[in-house]
mmCIF file of C-alpha atoms in Angstrom:
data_model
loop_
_atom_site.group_PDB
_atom_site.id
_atom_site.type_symbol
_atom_site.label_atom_id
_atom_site.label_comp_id
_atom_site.label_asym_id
_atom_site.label_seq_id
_atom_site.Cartn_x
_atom_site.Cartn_y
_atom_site.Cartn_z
ATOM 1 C CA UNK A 58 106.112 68.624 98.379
ATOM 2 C CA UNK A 59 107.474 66.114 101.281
ATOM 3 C CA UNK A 60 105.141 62.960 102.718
ATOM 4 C CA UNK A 61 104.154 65.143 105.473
ATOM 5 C CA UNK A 62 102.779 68.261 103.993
ATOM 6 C CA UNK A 63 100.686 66.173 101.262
ATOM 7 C CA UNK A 64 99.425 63.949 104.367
ATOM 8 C CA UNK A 65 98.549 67.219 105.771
ATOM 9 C CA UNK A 66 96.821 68.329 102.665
ATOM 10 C CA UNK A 67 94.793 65.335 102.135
ATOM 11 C CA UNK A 68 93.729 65.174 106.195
ATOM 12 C CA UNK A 69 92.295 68.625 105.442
ATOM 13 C CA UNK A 70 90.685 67.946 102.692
ATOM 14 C CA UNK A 71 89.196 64.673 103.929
ATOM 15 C CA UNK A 72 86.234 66.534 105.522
ATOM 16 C CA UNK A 73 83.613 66.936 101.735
ATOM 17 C CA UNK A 74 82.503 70.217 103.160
ATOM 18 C CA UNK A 75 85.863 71.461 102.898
ATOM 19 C CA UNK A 76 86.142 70.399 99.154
ATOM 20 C CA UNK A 77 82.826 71.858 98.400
ATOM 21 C CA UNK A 78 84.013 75.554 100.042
ATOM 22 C CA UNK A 79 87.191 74.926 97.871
ATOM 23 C CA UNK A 80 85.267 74.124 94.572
ATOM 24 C CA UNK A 81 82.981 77.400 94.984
ATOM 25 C CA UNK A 82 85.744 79.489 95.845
ATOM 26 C CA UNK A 83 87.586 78.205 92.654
ATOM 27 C CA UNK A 84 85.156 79.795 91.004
ATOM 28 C CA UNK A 85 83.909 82.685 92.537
ATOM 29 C CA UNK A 86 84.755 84.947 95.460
ATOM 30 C CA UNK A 87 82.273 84.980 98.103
ATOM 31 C CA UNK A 88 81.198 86.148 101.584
ATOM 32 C CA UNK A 89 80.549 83.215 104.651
ATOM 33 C CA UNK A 90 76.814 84.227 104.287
ATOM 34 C CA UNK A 91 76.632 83.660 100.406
ATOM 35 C CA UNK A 92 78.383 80.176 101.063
ATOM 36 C CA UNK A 93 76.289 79.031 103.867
ATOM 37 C CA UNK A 94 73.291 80.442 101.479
ATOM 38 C CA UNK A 95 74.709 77.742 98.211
ATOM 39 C CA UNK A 96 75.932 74.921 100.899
ATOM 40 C CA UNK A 97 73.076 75.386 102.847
ATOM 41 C CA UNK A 98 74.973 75.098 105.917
ATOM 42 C CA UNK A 99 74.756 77.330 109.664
ATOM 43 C CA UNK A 100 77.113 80.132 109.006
ATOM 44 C CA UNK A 101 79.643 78.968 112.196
ATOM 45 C CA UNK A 102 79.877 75.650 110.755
ATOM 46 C CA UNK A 103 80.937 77.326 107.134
ATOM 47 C CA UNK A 104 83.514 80.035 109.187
ATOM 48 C CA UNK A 105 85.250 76.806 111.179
ATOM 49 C CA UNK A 106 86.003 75.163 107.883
ATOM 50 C CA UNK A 107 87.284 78.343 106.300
ATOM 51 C CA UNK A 108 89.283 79.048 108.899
ATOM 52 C CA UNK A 109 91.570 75.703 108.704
ATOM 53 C CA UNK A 110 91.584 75.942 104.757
ATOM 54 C CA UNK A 111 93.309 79.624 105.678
ATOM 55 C CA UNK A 112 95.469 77.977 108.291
ATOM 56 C CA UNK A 113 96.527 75.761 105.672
ATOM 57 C CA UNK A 114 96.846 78.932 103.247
ATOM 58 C CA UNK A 115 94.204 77.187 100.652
ATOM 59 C CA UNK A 116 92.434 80.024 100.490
ATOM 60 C CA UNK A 117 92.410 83.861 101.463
ATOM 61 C CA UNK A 118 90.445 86.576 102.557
ATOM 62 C CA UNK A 119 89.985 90.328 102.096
ATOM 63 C CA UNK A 120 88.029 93.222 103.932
ATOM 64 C CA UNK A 121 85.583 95.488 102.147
ATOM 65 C CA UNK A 122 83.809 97.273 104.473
ATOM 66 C CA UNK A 123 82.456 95.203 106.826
ATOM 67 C CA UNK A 124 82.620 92.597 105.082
ATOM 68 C CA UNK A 125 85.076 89.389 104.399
ATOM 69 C CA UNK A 126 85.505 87.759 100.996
ATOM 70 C CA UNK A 127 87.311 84.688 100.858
ATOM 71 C CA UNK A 128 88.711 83.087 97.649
ATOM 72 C CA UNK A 129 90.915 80.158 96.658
ATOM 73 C CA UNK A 130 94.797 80.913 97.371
ATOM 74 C CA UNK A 131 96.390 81.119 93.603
ATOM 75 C CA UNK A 132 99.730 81.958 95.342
ATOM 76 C CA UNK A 133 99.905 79.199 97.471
ATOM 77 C CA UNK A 134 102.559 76.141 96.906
ATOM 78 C CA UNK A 135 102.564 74.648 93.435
ATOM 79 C CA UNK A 136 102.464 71.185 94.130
ATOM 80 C CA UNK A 137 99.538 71.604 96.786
ATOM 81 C CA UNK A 138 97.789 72.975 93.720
ATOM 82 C CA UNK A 139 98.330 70.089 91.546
ATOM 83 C CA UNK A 140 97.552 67.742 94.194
ATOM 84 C CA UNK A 141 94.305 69.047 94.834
ATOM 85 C CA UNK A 142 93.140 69.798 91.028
ATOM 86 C CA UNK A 143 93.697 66.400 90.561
ATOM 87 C CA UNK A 144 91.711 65.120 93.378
ATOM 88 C CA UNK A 145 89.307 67.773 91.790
ATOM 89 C CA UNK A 146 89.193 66.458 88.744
ATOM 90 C CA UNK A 147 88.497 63.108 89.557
ATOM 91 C CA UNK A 148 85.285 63.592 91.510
ATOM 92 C CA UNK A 149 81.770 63.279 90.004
ATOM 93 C CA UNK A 150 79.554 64.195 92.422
ATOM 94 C CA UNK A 151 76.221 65.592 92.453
ATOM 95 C CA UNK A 152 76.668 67.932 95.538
ATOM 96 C CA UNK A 153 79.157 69.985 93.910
ATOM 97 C CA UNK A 154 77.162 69.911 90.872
ATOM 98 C CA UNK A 155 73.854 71.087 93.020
ATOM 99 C CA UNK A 156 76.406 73.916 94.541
ATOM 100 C CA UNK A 157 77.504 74.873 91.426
ATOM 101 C CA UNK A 158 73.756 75.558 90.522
ATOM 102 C CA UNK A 159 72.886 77.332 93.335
ATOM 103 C CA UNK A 160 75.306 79.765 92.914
ATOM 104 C CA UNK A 161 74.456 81.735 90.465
ATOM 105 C CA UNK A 162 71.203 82.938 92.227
ATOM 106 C CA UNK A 163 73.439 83.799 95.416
ATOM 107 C CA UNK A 164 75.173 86.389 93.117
ATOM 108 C CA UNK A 165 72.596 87.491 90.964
ATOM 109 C CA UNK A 166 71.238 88.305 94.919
ATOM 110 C CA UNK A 167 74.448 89.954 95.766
ATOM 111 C CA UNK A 168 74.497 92.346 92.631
ATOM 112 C CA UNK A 169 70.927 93.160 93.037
ATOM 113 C CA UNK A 170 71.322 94.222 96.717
ATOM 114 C CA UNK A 171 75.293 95.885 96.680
ATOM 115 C CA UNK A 172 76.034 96.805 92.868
ATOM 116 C CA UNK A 173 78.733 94.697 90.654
ATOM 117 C CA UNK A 174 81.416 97.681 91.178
ATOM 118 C CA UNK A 175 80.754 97.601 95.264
ATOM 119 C CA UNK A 176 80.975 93.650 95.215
ATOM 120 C CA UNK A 177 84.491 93.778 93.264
ATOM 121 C CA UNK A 178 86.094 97.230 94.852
ATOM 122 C CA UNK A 179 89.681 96.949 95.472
ATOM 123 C CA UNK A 180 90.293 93.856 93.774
ATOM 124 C CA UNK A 181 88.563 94.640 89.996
ATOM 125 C CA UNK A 182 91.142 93.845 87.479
ATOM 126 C CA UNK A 183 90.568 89.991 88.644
ATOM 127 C CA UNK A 184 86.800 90.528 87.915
ATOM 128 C CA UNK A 185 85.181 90.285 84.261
ATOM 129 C CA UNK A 186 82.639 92.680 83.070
ATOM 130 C CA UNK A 187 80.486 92.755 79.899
ATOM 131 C CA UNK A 188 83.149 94.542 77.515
ATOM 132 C CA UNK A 189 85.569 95.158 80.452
ATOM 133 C CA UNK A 190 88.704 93.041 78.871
ATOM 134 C CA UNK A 191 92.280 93.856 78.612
ATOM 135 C CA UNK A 192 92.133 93.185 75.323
ATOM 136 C CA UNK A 193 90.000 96.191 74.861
ATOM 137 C CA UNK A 194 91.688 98.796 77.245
ATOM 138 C CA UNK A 195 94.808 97.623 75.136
ATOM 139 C CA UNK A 196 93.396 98.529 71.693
ATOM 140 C CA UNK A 197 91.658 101.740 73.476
ATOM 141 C CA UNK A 198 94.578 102.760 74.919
ATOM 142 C CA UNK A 199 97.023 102.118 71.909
ATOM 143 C CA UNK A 200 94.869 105.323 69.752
ATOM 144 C CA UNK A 201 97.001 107.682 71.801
ATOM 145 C CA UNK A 202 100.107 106.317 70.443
ATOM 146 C CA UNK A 203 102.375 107.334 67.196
ATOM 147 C CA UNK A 204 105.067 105.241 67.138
ATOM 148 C CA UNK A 205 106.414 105.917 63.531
ATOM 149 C CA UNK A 206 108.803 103.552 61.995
ATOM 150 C CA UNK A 207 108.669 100.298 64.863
ATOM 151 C CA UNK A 208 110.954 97.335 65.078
ATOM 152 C CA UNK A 209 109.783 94.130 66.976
ATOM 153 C CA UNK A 210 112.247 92.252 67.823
ATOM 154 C CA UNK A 211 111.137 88.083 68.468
ATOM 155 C CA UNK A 212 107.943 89.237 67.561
ATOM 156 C CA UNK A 213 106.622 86.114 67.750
ATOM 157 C CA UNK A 214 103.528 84.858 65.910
ATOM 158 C CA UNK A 215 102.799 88.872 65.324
ATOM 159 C CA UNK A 216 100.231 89.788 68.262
ATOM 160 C CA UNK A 217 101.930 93.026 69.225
ATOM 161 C CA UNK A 218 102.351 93.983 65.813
ATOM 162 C CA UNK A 219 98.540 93.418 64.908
ATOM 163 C CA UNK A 220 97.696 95.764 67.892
ATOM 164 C CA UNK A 221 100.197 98.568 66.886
ATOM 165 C CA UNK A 222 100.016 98.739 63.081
ATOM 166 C CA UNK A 223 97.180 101.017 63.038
ATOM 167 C CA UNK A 224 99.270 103.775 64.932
ATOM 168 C CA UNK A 225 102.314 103.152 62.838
ATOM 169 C CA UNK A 226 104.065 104.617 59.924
ATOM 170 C CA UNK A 227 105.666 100.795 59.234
ATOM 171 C CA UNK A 228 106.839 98.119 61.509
ATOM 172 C CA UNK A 229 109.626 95.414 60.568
ATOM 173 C CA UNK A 230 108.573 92.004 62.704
ATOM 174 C CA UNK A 231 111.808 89.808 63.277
ATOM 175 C CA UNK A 232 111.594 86.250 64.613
ATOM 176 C CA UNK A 233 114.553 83.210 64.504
ATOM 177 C CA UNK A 234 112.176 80.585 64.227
ATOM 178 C CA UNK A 235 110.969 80.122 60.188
ATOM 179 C CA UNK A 236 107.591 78.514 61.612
ATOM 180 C CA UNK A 237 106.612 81.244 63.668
ATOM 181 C CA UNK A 238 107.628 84.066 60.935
ATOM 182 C CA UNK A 239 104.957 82.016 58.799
ATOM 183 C CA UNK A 240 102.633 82.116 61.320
ATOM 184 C CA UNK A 241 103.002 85.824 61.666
ATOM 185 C CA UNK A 242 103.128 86.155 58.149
ATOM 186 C CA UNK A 243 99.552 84.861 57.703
ATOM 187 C CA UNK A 244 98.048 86.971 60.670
ATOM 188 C CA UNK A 245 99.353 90.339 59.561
ATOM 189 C CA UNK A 246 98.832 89.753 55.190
ATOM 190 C CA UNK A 247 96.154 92.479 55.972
ATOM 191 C CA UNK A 248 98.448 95.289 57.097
ATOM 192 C CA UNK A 249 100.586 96.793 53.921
ATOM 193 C CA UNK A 250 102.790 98.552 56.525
ATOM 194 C CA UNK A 251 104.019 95.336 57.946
ATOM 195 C CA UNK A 252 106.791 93.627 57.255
ATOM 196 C CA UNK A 253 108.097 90.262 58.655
ATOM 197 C CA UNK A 254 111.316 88.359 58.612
ATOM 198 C CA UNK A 255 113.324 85.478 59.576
ATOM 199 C CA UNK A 256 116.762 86.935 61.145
ATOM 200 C CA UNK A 257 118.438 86.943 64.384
ATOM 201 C CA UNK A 258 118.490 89.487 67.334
ATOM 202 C CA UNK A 259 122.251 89.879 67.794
ATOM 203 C CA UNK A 260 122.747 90.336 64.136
ATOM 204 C CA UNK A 261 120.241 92.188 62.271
ATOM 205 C CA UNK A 262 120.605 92.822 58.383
ATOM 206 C CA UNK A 263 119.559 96.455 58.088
ATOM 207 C CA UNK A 264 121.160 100.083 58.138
ATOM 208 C CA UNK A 265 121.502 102.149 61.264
ATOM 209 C CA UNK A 266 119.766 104.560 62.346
ATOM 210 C CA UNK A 267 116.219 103.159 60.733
ATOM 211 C CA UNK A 268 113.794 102.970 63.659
ATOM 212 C CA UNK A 269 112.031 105.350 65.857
ATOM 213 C CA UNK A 270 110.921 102.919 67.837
ATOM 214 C CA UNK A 271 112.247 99.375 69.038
ATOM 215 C CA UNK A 272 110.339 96.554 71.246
ATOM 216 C CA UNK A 273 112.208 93.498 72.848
ATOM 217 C CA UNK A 274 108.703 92.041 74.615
ATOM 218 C CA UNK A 275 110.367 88.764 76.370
ATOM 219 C CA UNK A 276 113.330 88.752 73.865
ATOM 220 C CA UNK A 277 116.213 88.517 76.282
ATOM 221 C CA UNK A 278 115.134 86.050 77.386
ATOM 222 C CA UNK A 279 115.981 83.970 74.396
ATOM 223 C CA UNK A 280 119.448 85.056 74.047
ATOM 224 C CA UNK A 281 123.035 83.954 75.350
ATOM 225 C CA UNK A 282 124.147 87.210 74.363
ATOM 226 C CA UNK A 283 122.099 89.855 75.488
ATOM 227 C CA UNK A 284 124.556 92.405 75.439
ATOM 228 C CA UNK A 285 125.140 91.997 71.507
ATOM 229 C CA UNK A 286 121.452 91.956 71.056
ATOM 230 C CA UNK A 287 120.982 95.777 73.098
ATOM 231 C CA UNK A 288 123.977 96.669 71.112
ATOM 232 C CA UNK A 289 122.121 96.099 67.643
ATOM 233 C CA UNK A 290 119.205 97.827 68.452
ATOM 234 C CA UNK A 291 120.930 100.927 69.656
ATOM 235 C CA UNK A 292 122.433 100.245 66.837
ATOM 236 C CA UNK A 293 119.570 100.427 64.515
ATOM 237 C CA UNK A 294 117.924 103.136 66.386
ATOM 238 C CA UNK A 295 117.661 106.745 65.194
ATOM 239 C CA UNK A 296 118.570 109.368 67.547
ATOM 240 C CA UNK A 297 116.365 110.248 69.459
ATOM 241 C CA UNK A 298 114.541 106.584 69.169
ATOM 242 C CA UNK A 299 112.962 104.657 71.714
ATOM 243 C CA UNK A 300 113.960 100.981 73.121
ATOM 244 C CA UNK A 301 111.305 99.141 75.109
ATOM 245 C CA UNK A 302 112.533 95.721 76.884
ATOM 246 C CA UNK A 303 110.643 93.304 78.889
ATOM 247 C CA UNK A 304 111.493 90.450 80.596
ATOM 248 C CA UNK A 305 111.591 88.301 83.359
ATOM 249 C CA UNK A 306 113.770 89.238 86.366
ATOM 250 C CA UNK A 307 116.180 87.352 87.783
ATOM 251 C CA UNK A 308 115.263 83.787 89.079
ATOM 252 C CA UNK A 309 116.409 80.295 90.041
ATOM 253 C CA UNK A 310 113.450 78.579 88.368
ATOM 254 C CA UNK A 311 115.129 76.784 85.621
ATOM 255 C CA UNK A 312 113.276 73.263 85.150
ATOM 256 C CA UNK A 313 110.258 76.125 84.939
ATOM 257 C CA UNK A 314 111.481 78.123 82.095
ATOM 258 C CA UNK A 315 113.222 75.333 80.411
ATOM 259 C CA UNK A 316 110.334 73.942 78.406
ATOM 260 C CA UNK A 317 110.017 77.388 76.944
ATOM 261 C CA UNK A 318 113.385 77.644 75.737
ATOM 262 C CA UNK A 319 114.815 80.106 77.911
ATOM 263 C CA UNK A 320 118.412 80.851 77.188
ATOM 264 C CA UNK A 321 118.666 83.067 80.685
ATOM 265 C CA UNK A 322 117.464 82.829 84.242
ATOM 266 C CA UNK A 323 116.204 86.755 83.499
ATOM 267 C CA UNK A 324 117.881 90.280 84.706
ATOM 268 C CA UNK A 325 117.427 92.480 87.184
ATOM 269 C CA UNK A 326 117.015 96.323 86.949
ATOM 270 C CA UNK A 327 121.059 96.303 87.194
ATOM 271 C CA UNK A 328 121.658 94.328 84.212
ATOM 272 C CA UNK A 329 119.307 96.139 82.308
ATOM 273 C CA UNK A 330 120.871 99.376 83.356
ATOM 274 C CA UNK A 331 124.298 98.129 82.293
ATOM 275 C CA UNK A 332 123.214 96.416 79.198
ATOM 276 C CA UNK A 333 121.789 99.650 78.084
ATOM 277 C CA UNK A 334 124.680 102.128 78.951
ATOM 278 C CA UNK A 335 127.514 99.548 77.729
ATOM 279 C CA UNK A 336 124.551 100.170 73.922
ATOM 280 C CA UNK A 337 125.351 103.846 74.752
ATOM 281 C CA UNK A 338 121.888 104.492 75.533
ATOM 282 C CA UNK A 339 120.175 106.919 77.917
ATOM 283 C CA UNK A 340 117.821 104.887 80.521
ATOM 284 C CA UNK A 341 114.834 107.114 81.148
ATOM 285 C CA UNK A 342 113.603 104.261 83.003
ATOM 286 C CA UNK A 343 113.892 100.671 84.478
ATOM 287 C CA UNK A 344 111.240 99.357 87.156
ATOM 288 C CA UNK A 345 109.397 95.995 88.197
ATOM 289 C CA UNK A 346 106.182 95.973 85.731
ATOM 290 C CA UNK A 347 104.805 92.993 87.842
ATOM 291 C CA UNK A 348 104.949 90.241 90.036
ATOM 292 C CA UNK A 349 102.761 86.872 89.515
ATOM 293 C CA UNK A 350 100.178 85.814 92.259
ATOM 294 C CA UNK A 351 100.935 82.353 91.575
ATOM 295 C CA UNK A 352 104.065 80.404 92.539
ATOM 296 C CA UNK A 353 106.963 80.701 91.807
ATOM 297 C CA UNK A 354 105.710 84.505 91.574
ATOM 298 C CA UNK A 355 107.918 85.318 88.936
ATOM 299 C CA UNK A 356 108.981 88.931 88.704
ATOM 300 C CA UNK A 357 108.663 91.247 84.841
ATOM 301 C CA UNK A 358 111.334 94.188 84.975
ATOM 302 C CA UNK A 359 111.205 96.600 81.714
ATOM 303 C CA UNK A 360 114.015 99.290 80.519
ATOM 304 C CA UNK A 361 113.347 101.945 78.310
ATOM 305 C CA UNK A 362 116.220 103.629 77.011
ATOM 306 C CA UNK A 363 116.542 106.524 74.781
ATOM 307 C CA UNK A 364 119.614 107.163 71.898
ATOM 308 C CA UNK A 365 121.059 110.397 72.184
#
């Protein structure tokens, strides 16, 4: 971020009413009557404010009905965001702290007079729910699954493989770093049909034709080589077994990724493609999976491929 745009940044924000529509909308998307209702402000005053934070792209707005929700911008320039967090964090004040309190009773107001589902519709997966977690449309979802004999490949600390063991005949966990086979070690000592070891992607010690099912979840990633490490898990794949990859698509983010130890600046659906043909593998598919809301919006591409 140049001189100019953080001059600009800190002109807007030099106004408190506009940091105190910023700190609510940090937490909470909300209407210009609910936040003239917690700042206790005329509802034009609240709508000029909001509409130079938009200007500025600080925050943004959706319809629902006839109404207008507004909400801190999470996609908005990086370094904007750090800028203002840490003007955020520095401030002690008790008007935000009185807002803060207030709010609460503006929404228990809203839910009472719309309904929680109207309030949230066409933006619920960013809205929490009592028992309404990812975690737990994962584990529902996962009981439809039998995915017989399963190898993860950089399974990490053993997550995935905690989630799928119970709808697997066995699953072989492989991970290059010895600390992080340890830790998955200790999470999955419950699970007698789990098995974890230290070895490397692009050369794994163990006959062909084993698995029925094969994950690389952000493996890629992690390799110089990816084309050796499709090649061993077509390799290890029984006919008619499944390979699942995900990872990040291409980019030019690399003082991003580099404090993860990212080997790669990612693939696109091309790569993948090739990768998997050059394996002798079938693609049955290979799509865009996601795209982050915050900068610099990177991009998750998956392939799964099929030996014939």
């Amino acid at each position: 971020m140049d001189l100019a745009t953080a001059s600009s940044v800190l002109r807007l924000l030099a106004d408190p009413t506009r940091v105190r529509l910023l700190a609510l909308l940090e937490r909470e998307e909300l209407t210009v009557a609910e936040l003239a209702a917690v700042l206790h402000l005329a509802q034009p005053r609240v709508s000029t404010h909001l509409a130079k934070l938009k200007e500025a792209e600080l925050v943004r707005d959706r319809r629902a009905g006839v109404s207008a929700y507004y909400r801190a911008n999470s996609e908005s320039d990086e370094h904007q965001h750090a800028l203002i967090r840490s003007l955020r964090e520095s401030i002690d004040d008790a008007l935000l702290r009185e807002d803060a309190a207030r709010l609460p009773g503006v929404l228990a107001q809203r839910a009472h007079e719309e309904g929680w589902a109207d309030t949230v519709a066409g933006d619920m997966e960013r809205h929490y729910s009592p028992g309404r977690t990812w975690e737990t449309l994962t584990r529902s979802l996962l009981q439809l699954l039998e995915t017989g004999d399963v190898l993860d490949i950089a399974s990490g600390d053993g997550v995935t493989a905690e989630l799928l063991a119970p709808h697997a005949r066995s699953i072989v966990c492989i991970d290059a770093s010895e600390r992080v086979v340890e830790a998955a070690a200790k999470r999955l000592a419950g699970f007698d049909n789990v098995e974890v070891r230290h070895g490397d992607m692009h050369a794994l010690s163990m006959e062909a034709d084993r698995f029925d099912l094969i994950l690389m979840l952000h493996a890629l990633t992690y390799s110089e080589h990816p084309s050796e490490a499709i090649a061993e898990a077509a390799r290890v794949l029984r006919p008619g077994g499944r390979l699942l990859a995900v990872t990040l698509g291409k980019h030019d983010h690399r003082a991003v990724v580099e404090p993860f130890d990212h080997r790669n600046l990612g693939f696109n659906q091309q790569d993948l493609t090739r990768l998997a043909a050059q394996a002798k593998l079938e693609v049955l598919s290979c799509n865009r999976l996601s795209r982050e809301r915050k900068a610099p919006h990177f991009e998750v591409i998956s392939l799964l491929a099929r030996k014939s």
